mmCIF file with all atom_site columns, C-alpha atoms in Angstrom:
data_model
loop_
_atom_site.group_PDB
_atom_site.id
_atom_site.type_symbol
_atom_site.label_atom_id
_atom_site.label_alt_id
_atom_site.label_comp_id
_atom_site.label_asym_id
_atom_site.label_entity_id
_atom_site.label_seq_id
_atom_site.pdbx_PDB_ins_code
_atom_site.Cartn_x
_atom_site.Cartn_y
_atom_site.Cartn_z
_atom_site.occupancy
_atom_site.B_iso_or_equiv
_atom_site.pdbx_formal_charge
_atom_site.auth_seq_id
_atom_site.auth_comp_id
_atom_site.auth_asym_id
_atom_site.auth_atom_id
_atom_site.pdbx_PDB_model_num
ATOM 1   C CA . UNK A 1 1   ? -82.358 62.167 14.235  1.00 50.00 ? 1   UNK A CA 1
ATOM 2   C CA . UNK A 1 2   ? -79.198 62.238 15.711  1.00 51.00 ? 2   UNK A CA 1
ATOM 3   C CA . UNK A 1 3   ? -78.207 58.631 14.345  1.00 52.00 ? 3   UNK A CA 1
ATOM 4   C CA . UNK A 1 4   ? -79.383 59.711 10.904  1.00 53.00 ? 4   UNK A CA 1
ATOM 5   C CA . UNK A 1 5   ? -76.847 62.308 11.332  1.00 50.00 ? 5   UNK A CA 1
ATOM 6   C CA . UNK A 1 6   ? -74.201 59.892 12.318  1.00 51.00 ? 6   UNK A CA 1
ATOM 7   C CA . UNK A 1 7   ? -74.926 57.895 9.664   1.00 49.00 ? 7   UNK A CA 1
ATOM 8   C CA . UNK A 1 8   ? -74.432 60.484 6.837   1.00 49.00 ? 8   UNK A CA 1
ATOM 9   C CA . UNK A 1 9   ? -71.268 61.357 8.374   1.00 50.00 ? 9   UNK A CA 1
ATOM 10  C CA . UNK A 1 10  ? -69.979 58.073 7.947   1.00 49.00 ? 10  UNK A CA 1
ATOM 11  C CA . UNK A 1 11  ? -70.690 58.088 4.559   1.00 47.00 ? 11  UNK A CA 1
ATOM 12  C CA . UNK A 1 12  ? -69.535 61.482 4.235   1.00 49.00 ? 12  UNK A CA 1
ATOM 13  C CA . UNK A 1 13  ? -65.928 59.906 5.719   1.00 51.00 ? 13  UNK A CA 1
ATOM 14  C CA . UNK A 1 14  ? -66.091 56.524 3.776   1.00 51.00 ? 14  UNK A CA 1
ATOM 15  C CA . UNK A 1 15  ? -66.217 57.703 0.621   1.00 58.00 ? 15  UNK A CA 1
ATOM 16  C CA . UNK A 1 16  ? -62.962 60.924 1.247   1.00 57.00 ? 16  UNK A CA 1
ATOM 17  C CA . UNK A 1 17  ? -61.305 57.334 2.012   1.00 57.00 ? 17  UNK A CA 1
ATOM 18  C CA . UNK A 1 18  ? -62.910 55.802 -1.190  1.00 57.00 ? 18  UNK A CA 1
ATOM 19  C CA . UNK A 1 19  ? -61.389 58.894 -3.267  1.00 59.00 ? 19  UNK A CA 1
ATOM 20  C CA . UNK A 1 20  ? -58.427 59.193 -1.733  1.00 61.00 ? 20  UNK A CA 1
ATOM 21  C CA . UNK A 1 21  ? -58.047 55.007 -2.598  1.00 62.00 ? 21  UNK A CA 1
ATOM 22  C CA . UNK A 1 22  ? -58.745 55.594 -6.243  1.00 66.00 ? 22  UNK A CA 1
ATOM 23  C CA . UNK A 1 23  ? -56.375 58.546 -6.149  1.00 63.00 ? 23  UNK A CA 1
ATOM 24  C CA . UNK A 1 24  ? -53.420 56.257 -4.816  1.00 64.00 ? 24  UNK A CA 1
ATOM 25  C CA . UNK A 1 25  ? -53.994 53.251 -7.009  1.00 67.00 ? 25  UNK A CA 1
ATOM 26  C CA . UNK A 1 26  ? -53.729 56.032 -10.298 1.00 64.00 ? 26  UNK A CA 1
ATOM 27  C CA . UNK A 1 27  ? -50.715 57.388 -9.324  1.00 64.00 ? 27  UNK A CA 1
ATOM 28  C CA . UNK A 1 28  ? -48.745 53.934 -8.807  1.00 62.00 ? 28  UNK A CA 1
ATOM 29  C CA . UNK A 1 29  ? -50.295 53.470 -12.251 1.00 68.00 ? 29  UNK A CA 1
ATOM 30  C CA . UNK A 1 30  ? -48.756 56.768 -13.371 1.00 59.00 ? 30  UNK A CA 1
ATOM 31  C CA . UNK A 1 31  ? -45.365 55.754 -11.951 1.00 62.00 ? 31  UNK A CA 1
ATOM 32  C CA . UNK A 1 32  ? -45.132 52.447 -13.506 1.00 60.00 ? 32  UNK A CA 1
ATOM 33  C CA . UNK A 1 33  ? -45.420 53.731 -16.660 1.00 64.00 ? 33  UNK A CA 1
ATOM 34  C CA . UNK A 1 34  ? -42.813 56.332 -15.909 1.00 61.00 ? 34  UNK A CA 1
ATOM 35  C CA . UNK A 1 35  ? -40.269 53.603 -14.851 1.00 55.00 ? 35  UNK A CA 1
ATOM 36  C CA . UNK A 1 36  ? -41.568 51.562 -17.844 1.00 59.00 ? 36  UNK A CA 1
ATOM 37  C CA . UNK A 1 37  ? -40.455 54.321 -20.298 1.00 55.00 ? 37  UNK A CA 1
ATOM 38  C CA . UNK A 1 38  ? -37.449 55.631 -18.679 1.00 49.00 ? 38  UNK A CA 1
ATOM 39  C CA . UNK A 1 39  ? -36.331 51.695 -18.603 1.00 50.00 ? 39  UNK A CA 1
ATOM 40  C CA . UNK A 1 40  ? -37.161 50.987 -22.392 1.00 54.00 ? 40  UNK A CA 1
ATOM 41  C CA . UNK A 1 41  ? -34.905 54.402 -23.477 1.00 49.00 ? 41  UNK A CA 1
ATOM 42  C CA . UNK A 1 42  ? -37.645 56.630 -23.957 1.00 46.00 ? 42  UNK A CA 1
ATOM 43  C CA . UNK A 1 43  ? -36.257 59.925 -23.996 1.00 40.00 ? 43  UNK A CA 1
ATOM 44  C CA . UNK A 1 44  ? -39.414 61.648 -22.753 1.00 43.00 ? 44  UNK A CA 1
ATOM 45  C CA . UNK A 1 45  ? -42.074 59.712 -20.382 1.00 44.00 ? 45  UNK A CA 1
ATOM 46  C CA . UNK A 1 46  ? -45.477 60.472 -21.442 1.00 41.00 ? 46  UNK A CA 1
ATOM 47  C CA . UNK A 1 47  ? -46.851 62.781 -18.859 1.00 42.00 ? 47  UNK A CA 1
ATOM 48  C CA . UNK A 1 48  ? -50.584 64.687 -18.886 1.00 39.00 ? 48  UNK A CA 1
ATOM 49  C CA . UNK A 1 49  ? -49.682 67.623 -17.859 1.00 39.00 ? 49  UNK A CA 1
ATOM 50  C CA . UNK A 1 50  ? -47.165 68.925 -20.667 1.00 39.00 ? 50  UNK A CA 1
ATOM 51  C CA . UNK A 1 51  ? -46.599 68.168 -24.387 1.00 36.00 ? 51  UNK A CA 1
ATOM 52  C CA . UNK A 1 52  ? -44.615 65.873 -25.288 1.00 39.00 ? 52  UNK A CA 1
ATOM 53  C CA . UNK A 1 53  ? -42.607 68.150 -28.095 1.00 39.00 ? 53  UNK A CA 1
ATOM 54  C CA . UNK A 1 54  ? -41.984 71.397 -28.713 1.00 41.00 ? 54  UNK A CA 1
ATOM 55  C CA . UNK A 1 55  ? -44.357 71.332 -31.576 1.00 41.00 ? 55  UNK A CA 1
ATOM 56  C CA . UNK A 1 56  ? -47.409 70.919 -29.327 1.00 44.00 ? 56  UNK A CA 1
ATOM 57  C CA . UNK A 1 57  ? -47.028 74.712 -27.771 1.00 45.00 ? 57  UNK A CA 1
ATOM 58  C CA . UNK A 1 58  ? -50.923 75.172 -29.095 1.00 45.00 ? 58  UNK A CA 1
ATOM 59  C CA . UNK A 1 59  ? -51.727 71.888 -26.955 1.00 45.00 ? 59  UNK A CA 1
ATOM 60  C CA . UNK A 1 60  ? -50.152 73.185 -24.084 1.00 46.00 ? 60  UNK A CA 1
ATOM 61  C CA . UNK A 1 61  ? -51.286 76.555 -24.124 1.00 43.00 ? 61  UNK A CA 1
ATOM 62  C CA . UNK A 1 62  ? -54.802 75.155 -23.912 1.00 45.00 ? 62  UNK A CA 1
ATOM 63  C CA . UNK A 1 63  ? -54.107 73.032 -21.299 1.00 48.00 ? 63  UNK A CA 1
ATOM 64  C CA . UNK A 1 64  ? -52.608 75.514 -18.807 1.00 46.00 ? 64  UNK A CA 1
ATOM 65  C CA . UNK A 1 65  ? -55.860 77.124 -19.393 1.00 43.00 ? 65  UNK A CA 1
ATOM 66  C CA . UNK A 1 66  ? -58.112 74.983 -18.269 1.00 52.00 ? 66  UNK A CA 1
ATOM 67  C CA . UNK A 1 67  ? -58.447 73.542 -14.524 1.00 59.00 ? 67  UNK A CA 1
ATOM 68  C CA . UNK A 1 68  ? -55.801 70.631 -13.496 1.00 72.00 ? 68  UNK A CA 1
ATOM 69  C CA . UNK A 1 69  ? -56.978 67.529 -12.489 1.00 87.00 ? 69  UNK A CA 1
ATOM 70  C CA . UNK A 1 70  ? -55.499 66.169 -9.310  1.00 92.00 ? 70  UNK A CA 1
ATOM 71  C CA . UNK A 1 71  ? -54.266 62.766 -11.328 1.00 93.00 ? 71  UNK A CA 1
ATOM 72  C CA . UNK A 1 72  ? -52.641 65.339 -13.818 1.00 93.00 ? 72  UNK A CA 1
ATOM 73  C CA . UNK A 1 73  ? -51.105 67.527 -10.932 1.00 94.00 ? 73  UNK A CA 1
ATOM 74  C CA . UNK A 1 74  ? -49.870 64.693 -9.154  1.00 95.00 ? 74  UNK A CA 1
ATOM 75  C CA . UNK A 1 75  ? -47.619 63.114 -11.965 1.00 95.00 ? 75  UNK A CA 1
ATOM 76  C CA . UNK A 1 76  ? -46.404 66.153 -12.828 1.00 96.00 ? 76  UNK A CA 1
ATOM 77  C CA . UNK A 1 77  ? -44.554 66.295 -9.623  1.00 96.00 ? 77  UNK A CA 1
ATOM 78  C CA . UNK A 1 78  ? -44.105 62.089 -9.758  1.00 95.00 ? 78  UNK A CA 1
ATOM 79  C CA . UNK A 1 79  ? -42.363 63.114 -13.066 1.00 96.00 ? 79  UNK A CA 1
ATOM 80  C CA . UNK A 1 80  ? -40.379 65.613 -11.027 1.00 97.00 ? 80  UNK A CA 1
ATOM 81  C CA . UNK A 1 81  ? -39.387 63.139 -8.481  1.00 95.00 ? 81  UNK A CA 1
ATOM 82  C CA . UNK A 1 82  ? -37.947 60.746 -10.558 1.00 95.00 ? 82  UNK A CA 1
ATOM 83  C CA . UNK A 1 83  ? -36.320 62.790 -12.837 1.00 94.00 ? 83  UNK A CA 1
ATOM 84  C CA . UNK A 1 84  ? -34.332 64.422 -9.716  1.00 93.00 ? 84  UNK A CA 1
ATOM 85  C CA . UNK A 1 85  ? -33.911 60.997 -8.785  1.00 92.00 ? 85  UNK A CA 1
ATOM 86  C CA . UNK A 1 86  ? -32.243 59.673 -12.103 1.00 94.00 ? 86  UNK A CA 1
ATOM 87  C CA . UNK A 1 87  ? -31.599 63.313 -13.628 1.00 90.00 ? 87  UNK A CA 1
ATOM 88  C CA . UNK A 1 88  ? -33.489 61.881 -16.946 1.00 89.00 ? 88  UNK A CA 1
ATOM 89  C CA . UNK A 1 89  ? -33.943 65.506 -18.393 1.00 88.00 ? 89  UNK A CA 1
ATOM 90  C CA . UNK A 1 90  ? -37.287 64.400 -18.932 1.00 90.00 ? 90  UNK A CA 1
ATOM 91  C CA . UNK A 1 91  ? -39.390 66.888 -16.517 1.00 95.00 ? 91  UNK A CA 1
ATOM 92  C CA . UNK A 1 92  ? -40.520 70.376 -17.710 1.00 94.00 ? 92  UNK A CA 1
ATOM 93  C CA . UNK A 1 93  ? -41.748 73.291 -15.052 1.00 95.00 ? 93  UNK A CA 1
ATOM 94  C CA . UNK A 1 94  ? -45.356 73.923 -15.725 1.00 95.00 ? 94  UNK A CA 1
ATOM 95  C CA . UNK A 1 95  ? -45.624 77.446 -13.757 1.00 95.00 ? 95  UNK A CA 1
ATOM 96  C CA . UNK A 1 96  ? -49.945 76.537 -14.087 1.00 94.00 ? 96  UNK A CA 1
ATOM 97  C CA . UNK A 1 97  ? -49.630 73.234 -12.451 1.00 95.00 ? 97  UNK A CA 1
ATOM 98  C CA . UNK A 1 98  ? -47.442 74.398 -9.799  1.00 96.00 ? 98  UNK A CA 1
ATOM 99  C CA . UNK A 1 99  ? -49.950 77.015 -8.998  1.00 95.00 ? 99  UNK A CA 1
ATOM 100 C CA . UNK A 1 100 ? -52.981 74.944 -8.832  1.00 96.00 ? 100 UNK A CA 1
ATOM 101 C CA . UNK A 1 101 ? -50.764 72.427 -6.794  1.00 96.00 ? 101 UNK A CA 1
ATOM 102 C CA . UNK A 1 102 ? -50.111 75.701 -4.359  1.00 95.00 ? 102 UNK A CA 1
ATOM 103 C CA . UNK A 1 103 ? -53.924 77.345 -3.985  1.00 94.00 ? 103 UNK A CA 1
ATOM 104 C CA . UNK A 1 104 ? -55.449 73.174 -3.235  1.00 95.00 ? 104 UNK A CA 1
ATOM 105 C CA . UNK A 1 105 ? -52.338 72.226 -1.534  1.00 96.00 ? 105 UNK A CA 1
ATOM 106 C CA . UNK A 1 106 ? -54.630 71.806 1.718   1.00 96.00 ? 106 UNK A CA 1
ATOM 107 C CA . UNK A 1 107 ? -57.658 70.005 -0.069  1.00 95.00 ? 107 UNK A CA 1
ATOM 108 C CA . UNK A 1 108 ? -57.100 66.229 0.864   1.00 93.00 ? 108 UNK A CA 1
ATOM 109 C CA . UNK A 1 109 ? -59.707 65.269 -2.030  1.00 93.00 ? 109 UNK A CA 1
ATOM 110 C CA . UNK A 1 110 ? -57.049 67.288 -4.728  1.00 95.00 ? 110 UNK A CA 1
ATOM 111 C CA . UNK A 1 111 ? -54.465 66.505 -3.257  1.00 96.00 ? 111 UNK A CA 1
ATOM 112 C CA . UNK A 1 112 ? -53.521 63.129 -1.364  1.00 96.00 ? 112 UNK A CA 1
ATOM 113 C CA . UNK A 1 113 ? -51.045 62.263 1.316   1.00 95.00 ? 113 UNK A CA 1
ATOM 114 C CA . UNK A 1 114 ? -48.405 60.562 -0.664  1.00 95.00 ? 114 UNK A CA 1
ATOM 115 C CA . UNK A 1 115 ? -48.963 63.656 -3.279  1.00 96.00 ? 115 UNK A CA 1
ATOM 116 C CA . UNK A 1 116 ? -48.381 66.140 -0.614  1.00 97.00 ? 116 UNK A CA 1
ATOM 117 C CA . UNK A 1 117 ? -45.741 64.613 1.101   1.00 97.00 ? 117 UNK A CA 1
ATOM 118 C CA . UNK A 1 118 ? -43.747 65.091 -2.698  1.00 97.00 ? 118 UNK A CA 1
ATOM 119 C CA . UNK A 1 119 ? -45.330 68.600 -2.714  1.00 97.00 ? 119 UNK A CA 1
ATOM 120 C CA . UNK A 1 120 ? -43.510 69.547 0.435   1.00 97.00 ? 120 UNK A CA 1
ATOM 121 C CA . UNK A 1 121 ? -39.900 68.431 -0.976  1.00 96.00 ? 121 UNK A CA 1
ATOM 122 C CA . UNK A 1 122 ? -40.610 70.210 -4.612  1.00 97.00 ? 122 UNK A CA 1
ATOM 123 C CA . UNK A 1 123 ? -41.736 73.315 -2.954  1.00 96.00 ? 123 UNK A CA 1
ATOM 124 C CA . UNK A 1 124 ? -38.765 73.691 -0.443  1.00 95.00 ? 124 UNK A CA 1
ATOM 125 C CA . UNK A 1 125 ? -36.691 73.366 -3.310  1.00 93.00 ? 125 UNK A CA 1
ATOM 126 C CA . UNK A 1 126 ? -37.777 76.126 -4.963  1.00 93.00 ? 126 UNK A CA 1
ATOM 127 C CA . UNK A 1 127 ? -36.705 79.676 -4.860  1.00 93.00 ? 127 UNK A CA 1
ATOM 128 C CA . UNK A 1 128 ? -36.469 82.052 -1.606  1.00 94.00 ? 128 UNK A CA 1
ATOM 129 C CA . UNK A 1 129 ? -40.014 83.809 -3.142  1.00 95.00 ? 129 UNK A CA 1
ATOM 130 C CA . UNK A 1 130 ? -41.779 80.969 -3.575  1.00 96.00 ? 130 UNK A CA 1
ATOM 131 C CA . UNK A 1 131 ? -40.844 79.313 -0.090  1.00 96.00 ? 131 UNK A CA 1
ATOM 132 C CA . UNK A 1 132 ? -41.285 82.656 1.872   1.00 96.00 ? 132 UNK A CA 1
ATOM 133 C CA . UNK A 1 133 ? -44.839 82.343 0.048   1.00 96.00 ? 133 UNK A CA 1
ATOM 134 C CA . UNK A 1 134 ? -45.773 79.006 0.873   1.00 97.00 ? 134 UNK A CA 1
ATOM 135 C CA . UNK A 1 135 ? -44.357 79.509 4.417   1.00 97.00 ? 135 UNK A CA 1
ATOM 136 C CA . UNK A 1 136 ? -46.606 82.584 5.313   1.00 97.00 ? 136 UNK A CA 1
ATOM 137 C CA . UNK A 1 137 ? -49.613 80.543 4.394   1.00 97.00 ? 137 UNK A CA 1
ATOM 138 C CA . UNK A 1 138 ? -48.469 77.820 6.405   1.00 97.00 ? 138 UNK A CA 1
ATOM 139 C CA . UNK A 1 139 ? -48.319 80.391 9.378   1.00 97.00 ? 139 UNK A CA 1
ATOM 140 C CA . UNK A 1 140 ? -51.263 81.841 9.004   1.00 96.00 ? 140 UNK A CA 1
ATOM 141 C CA . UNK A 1 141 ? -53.236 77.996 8.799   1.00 96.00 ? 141 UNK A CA 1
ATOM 142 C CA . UNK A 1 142 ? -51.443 76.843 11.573  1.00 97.00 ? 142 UNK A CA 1
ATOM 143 C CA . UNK A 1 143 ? -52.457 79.763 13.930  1.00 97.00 ? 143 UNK A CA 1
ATOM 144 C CA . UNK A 1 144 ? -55.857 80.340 12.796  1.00 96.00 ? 144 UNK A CA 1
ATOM 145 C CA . UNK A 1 145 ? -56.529 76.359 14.065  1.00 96.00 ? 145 UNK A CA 1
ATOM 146 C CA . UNK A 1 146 ? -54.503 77.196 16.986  1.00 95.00 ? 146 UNK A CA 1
ATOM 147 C CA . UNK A 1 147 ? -56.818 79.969 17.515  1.00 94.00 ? 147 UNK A CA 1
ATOM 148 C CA . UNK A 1 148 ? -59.914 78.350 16.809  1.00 94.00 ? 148 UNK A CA 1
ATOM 149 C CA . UNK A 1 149 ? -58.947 75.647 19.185  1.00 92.00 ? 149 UNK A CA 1
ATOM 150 C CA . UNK A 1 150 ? -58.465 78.231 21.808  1.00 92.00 ? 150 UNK A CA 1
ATOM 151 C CA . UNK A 1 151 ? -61.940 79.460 21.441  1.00 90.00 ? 151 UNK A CA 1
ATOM 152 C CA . UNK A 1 152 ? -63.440 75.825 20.846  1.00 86.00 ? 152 UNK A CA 1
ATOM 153 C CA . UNK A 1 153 ? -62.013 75.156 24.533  1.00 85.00 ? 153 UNK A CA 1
ATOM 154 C CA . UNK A 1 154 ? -63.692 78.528 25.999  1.00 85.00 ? 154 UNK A CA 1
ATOM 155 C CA . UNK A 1 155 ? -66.891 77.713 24.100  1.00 78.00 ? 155 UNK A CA 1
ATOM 156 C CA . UNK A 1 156 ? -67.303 74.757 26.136  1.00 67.00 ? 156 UNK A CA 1
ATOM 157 C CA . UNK A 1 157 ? -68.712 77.069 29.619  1.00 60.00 ? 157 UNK A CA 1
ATOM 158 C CA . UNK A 1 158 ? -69.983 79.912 27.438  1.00 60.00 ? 158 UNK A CA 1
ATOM 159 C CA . UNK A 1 159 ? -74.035 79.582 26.826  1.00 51.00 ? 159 UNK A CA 1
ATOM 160 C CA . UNK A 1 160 ? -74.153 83.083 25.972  1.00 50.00 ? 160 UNK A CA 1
ATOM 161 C CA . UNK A 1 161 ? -73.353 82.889 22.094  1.00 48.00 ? 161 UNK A CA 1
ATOM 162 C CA . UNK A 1 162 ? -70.868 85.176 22.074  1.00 46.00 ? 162 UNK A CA 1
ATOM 163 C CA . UNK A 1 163 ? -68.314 82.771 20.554  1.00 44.00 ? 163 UNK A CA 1
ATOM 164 C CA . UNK A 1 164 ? -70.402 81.753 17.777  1.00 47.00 ? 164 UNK A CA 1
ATOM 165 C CA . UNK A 1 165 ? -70.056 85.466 16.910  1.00 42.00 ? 165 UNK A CA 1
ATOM 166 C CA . UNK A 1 166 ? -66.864 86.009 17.430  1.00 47.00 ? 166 UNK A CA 1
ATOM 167 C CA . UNK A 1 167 ? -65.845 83.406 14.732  1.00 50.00 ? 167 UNK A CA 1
ATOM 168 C CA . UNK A 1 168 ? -67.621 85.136 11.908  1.00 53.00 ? 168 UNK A CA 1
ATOM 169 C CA . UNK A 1 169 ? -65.361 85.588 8.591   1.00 53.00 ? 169 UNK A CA 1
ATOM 170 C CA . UNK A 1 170 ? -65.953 87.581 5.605   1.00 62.00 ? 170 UNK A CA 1
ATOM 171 C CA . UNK A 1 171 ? -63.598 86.407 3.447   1.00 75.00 ? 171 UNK A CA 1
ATOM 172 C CA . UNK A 1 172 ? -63.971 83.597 0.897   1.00 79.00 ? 172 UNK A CA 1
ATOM 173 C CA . UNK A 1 173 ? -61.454 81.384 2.049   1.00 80.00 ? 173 UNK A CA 1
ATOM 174 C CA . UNK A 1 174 ? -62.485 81.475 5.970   1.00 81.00 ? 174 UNK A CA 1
ATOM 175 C CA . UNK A 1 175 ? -65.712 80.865 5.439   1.00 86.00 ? 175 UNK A CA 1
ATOM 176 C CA . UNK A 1 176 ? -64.275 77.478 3.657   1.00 86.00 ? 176 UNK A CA 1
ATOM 177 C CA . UNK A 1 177 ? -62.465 76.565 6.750   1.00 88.00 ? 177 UNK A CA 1
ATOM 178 C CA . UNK A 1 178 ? -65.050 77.310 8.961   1.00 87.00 ? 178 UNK A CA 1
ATOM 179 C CA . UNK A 1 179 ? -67.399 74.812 7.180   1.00 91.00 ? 179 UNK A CA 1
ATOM 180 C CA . UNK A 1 180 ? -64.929 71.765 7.629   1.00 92.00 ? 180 UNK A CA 1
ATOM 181 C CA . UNK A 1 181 ? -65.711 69.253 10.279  1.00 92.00 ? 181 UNK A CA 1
ATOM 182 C CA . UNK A 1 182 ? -63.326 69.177 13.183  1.00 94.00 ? 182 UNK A CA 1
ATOM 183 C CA . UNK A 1 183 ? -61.496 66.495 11.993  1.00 93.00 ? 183 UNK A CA 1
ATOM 184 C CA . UNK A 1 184 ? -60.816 68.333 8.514   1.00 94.00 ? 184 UNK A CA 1
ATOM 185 C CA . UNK A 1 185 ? -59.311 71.458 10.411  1.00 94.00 ? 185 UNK A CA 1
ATOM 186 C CA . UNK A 1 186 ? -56.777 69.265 12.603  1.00 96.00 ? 186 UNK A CA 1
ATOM 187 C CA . UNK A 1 187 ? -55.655 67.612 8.486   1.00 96.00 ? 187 UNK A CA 1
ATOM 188 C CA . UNK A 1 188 ? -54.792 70.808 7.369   1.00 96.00 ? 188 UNK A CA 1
ATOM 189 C CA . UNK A 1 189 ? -53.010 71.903 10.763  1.00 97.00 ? 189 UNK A CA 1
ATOM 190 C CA . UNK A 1 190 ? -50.710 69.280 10.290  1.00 97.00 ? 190 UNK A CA 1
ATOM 191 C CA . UNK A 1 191 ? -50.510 69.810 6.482   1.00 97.00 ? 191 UNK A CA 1
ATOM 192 C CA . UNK A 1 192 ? -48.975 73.228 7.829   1.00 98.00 ? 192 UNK A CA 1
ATOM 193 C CA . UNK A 1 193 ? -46.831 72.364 10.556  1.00 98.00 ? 193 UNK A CA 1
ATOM 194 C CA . UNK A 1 194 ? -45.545 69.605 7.953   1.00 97.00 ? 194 UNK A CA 1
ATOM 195 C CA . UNK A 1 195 ? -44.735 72.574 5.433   1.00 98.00 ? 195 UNK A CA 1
ATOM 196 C CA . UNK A 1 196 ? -43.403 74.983 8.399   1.00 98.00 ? 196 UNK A CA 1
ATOM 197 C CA . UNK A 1 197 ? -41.206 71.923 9.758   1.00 97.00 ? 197 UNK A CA 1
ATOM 198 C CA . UNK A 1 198 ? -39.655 71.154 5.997   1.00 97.00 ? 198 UNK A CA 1
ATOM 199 C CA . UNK A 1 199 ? -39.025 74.746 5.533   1.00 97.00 ? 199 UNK A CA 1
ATOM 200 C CA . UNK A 1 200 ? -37.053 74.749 8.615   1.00 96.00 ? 200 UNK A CA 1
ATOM 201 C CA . UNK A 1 201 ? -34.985 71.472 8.135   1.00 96.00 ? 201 UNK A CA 1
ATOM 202 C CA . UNK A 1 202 ? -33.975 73.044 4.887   1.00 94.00 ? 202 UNK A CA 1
ATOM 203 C CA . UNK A 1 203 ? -32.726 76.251 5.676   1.00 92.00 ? 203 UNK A CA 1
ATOM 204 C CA . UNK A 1 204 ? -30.686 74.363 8.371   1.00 93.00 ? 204 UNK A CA 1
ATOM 205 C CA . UNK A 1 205 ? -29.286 72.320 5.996   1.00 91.00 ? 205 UNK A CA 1
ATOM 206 C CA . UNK A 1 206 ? -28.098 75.047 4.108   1.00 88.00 ? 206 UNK A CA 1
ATOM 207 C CA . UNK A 1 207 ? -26.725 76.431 6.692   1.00 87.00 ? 207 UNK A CA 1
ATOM 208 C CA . UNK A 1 208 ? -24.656 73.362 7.130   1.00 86.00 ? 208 UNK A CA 1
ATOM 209 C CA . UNK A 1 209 ? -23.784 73.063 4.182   1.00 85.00 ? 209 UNK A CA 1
ATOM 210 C CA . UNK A 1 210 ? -22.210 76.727 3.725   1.00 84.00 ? 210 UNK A CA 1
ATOM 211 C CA . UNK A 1 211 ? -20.353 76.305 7.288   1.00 82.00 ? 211 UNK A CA 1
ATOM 212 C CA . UNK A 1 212 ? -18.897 73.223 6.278   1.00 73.00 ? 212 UNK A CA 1
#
């Protein structure tokens, strides 16, 4: 029984890395064609998740309604990235996308590494509510592991079942965490000290900056 277990966890793991593959090999897609058209003079680069004119406000009305797809989320923030690279013009804030980018920020199937590591840099750029925001929930994820792990270590002499209760949640989003594996909690710890440590870098650069 207990290799049958094994066995679907391996699974379960080989096909995140399967995901997280495809995921990857989309996005280089997605920024190929973005060099492509920014090379060829195209004023606008095609990207999924924003019209392309300003005739298409219907079109883009319905698609801020509906759920982002992580392949749409991510180029909107390759799109970003290049366009503060090469100031092109051709990127447009999408207030929808940046929220679903925010509340699945933490979800490694949504959102992959080489997304999140351009997450982090958009998201420190932004405005002194929206990183004060982001860094609270960064606090509050890095703690509640640190926490857990506390209790994890104290659970390992206690037969009485006292932690187990001790760890019950009521709201929506614990009882998420709760149900990852081990090594799930220690990705999104890091996903949070990542954030906290950005945050930090940047105010100290500004900081710099205003001495200097």
């Amino acid at each position: 029984m207990g290799a049958g277990k094994n066995k679907s966890h391996r699974k379960k793991r080989i096909s995140k890395h399967v995901i997280q593959a495809e995921e990857r090999r989309k996005q280089t897609e997605v920024e190929k064609q973005l060099l492509s058209a920014a090379e060829n003079g195209t004023s606008s680069p095609p990207s999924p998740s924003m019209p392309s004119t300003p005739s298409e406000e219907k079109t883009e009305s319905t698609n801020n309604a509906k759920t982002k797809d992580p392949e749409e989320a991510a180029s909107y923030l390759t799109l970003w990235k290049y366009d503060q690279t090469n100031n092109t013009k051709s990127w447009k804030f999408n207030k929808n996308t940046q929220s679903w980018l925010q509340r699945h920020m933490y979800e490694g199937d949504k959102v992959s590494k080489t997304t999140f590591a351009t997450l982090v840099d958009y998201l420190t750029q932004g405005g002194d509510r929206l990183i004060s925001r982001v860094e609270e929930d960064a606090k509050m994820r890095a703690r509640r592991y640190k926490e857990w792990e506390k209790k994890k270590e104290n659970s390992t002499s206690d037969t009485t079942g006292e932690t187990k209760e001790e760890n019950k949640s009521t709201s929506a989003d614990d009882i998420t965490w709760n149900n990852l594996d081990d090594h799930d909690k220690r990705k999104e710890y890091k996903r949070a000290r990542k954030v906290l440590d950005s945050i930090k870098a940047t105010r100290e650069e500004k900081e710099d900056d205003a001495e200097a």
